[in-house]
mmCIF file of C-alpha atoms in Angstrom:
data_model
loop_
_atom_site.group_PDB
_atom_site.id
_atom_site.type_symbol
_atom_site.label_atom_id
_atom_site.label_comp_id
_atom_site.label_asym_id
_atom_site.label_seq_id
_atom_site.Cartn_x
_atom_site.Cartn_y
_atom_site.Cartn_z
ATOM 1 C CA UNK X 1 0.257 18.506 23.328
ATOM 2 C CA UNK X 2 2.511 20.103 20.297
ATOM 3 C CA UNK X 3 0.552 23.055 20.860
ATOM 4 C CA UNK X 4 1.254 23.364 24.430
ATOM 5 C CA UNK X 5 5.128 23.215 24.234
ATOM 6 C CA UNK X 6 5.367 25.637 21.435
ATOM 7 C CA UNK X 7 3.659 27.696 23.447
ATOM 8 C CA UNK X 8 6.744 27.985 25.701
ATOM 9 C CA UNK X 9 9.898 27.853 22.927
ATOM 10 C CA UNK X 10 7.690 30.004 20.396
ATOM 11 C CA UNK X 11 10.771 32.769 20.095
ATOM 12 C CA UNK X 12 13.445 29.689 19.756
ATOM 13 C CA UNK X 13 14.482 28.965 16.520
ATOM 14 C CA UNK X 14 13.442 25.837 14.478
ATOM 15 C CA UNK X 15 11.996 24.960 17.856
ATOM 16 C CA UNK X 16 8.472 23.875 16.454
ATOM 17 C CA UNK X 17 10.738 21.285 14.168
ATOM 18 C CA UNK X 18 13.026 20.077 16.963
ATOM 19 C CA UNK X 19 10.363 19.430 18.937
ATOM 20 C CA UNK X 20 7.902 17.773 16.650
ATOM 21 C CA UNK X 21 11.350 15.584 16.523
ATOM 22 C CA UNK X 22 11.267 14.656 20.185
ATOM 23 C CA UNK X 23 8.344 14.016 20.141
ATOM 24 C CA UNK X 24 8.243 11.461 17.628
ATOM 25 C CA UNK X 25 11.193 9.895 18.878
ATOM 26 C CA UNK X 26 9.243 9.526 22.057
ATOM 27 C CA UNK X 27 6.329 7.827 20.927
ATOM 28 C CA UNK X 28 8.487 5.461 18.978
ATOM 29 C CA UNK X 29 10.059 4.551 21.893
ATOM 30 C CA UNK X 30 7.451 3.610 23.713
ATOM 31 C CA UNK X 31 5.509 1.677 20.991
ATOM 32 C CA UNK X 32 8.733 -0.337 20.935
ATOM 33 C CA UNK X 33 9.040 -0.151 24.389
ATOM 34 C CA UNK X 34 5.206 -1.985 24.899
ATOM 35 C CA UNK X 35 6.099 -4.599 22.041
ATOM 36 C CA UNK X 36 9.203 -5.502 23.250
ATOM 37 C CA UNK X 37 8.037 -5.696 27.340
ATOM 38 C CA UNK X 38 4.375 -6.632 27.502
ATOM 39 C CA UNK X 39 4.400 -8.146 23.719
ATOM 40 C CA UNK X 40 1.543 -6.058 22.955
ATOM 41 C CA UNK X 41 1.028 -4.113 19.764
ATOM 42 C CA UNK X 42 -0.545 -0.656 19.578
ATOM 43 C CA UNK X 43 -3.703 -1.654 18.494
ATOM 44 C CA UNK X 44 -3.784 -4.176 21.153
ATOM 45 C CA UNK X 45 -2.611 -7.704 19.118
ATOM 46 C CA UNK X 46 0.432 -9.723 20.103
ATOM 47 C CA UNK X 47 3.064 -9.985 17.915
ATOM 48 C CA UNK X 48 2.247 -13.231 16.396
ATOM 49 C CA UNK X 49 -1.854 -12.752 15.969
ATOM 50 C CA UNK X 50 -2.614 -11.737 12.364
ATOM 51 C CA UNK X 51 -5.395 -9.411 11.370
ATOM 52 C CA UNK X 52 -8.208 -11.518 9.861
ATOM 53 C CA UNK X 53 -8.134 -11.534 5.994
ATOM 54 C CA UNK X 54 -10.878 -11.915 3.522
ATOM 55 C CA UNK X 55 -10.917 -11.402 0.003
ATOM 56 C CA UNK X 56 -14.093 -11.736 -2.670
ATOM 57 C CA UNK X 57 -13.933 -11.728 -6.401
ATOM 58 C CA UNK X 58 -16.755 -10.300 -9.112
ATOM 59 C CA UNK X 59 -17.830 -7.079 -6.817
ATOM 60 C CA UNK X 60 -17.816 -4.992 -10.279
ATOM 61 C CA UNK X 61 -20.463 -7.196 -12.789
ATOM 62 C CA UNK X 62 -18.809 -4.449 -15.871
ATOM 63 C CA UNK X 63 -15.435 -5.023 -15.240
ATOM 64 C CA UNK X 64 -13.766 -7.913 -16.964
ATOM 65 C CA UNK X 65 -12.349 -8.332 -13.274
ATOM 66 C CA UNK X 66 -12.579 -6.957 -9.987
ATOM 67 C CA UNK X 67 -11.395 -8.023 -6.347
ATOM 68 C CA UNK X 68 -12.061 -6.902 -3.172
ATOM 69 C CA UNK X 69 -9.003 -8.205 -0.551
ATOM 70 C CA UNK X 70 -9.306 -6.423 3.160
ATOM 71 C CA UNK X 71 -7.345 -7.192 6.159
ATOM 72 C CA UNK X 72 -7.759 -5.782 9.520
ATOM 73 C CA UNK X 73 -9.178 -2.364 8.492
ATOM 74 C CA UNK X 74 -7.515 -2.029 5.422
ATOM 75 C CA UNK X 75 -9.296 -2.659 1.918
ATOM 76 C CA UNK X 76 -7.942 -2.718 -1.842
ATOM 77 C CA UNK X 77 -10.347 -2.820 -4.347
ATOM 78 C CA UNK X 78 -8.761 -4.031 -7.783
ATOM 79 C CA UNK X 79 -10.699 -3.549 -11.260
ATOM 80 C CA UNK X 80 -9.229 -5.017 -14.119
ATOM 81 C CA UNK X 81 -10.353 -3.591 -17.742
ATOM 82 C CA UNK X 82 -8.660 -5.402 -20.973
ATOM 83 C CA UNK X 83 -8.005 -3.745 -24.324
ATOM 84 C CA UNK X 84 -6.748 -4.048 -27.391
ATOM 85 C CA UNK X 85 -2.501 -3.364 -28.787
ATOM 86 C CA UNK X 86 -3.316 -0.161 -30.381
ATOM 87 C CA UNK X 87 -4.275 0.925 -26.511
ATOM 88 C CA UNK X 88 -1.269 0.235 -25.473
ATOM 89 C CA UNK X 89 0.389 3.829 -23.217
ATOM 90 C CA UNK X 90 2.839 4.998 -25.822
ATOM 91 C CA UNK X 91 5.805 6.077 -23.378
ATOM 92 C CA UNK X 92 7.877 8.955 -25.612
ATOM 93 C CA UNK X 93 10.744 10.238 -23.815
ATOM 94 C CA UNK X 94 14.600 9.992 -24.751
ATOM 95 C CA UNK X 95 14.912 6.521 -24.992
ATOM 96 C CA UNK X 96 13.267 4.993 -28.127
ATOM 97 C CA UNK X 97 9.091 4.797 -28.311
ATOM 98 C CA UNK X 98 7.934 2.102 -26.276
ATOM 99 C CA UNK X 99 4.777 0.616 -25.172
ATOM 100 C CA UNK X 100 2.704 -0.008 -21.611
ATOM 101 C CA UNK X 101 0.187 -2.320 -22.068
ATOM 102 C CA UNK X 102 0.001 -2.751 -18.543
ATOM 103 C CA UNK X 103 -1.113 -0.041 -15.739
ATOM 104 C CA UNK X 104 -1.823 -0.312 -12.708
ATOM 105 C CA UNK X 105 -3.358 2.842 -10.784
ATOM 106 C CA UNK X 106 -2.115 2.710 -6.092
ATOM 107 C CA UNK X 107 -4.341 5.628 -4.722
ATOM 108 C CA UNK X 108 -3.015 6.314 -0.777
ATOM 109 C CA UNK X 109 -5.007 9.079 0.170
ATOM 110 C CA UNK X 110 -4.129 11.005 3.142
ATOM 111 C CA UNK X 111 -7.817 10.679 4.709
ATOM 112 C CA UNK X 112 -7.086 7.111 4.495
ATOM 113 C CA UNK X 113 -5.345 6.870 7.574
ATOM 114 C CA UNK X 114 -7.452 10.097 9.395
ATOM 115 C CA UNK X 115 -4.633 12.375 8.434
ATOM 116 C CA UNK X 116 -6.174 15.804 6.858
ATOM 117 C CA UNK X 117 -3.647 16.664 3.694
ATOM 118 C CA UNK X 118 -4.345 17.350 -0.522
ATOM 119 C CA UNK X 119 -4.774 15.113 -2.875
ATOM 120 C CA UNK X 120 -1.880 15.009 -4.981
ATOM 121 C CA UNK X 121 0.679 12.991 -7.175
ATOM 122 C CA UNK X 122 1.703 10.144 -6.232
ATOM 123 C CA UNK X 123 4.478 9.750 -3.471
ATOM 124 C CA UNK X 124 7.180 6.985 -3.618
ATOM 125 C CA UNK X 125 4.938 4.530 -1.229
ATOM 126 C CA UNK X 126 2.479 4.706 -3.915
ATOM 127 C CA UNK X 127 4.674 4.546 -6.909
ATOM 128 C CA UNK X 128 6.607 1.135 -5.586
ATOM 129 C CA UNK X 129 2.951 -0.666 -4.328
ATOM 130 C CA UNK X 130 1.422 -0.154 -7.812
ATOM 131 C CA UNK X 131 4.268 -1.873 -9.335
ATOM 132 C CA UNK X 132 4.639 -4.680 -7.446
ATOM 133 C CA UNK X 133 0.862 -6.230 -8.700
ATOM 134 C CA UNK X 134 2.477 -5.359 -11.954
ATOM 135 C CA UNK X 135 5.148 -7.512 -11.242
ATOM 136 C CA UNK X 136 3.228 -10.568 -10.540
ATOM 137 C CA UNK X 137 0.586 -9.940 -13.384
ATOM 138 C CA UNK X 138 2.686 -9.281 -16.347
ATOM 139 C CA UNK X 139 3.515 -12.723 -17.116
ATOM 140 C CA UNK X 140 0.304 -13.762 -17.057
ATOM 141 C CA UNK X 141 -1.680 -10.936 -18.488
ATOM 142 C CA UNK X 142 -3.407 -11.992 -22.107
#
């Protein structure tokens, strides 16, 4: 469809980023639109039916721990390794040296969601889901 309407404001101006704009503002509209009016979501649920969850421990028989949690079509696998102090991350920047003993590594890849794109750093979604499991785990990591 974004093809088609360039094809008639192709001489405008930013007109391929206006109307990649409308466009989205459209289809937001209308996903709201269906919620709100015939309480349907876009992949078909209502708004209070969850996606089914399941989770399973031990997938990795190496690891010292691994998890598998999915729900609805989405799947995090979690692998835990432990090591010793002296493999701590040493973190040298201005501040004084300090120490990471914990990491934890969030890969989003684009292909994830059927959207073509590189593989590269990691973007803020990435960054702030990675340290939330380091939130909760810290405490009670050995």
């Amino acid at each position: 469809m974004l093809e088609e309407v360039l094809k008639r404001f192709d001489a405008e101006d930013n007109a391929e980023t206006q109307i990649k704009a409308a466009i989205r503002s459209l289809t937001k509209g209308l996903v709201r639109k269906r919620i709100v009016e015939e309480g349907l979501r876009i992949d078909g649920r209502t708004p209070v039916d969850l996606r089914k969850l399941s989770s399973d421990v031990g997938i990795l028989p190496t690891a010292h721990g691994s998890g598998l949690f999915q729900r609805g079509e989405t799947q995090v696998l979690n692998i835990t390794t432990l090591g010793t102090k002296r493999m701590d991350q040493m973190i040298d920047g201005i501040d004084p040296i300090t120490r990471k003993r914990y990491m934890h590594h969030y890969n989003f890849p684009p292909f994830s969601t059927g959207e073509p794109g590189f593989m590269r750093g990691p973007k803020r979604r990435e960054i702030g889901h990675g340290a939330l499991p380091r939130k909760s785990i810290i405490a009670c990591n050995p």
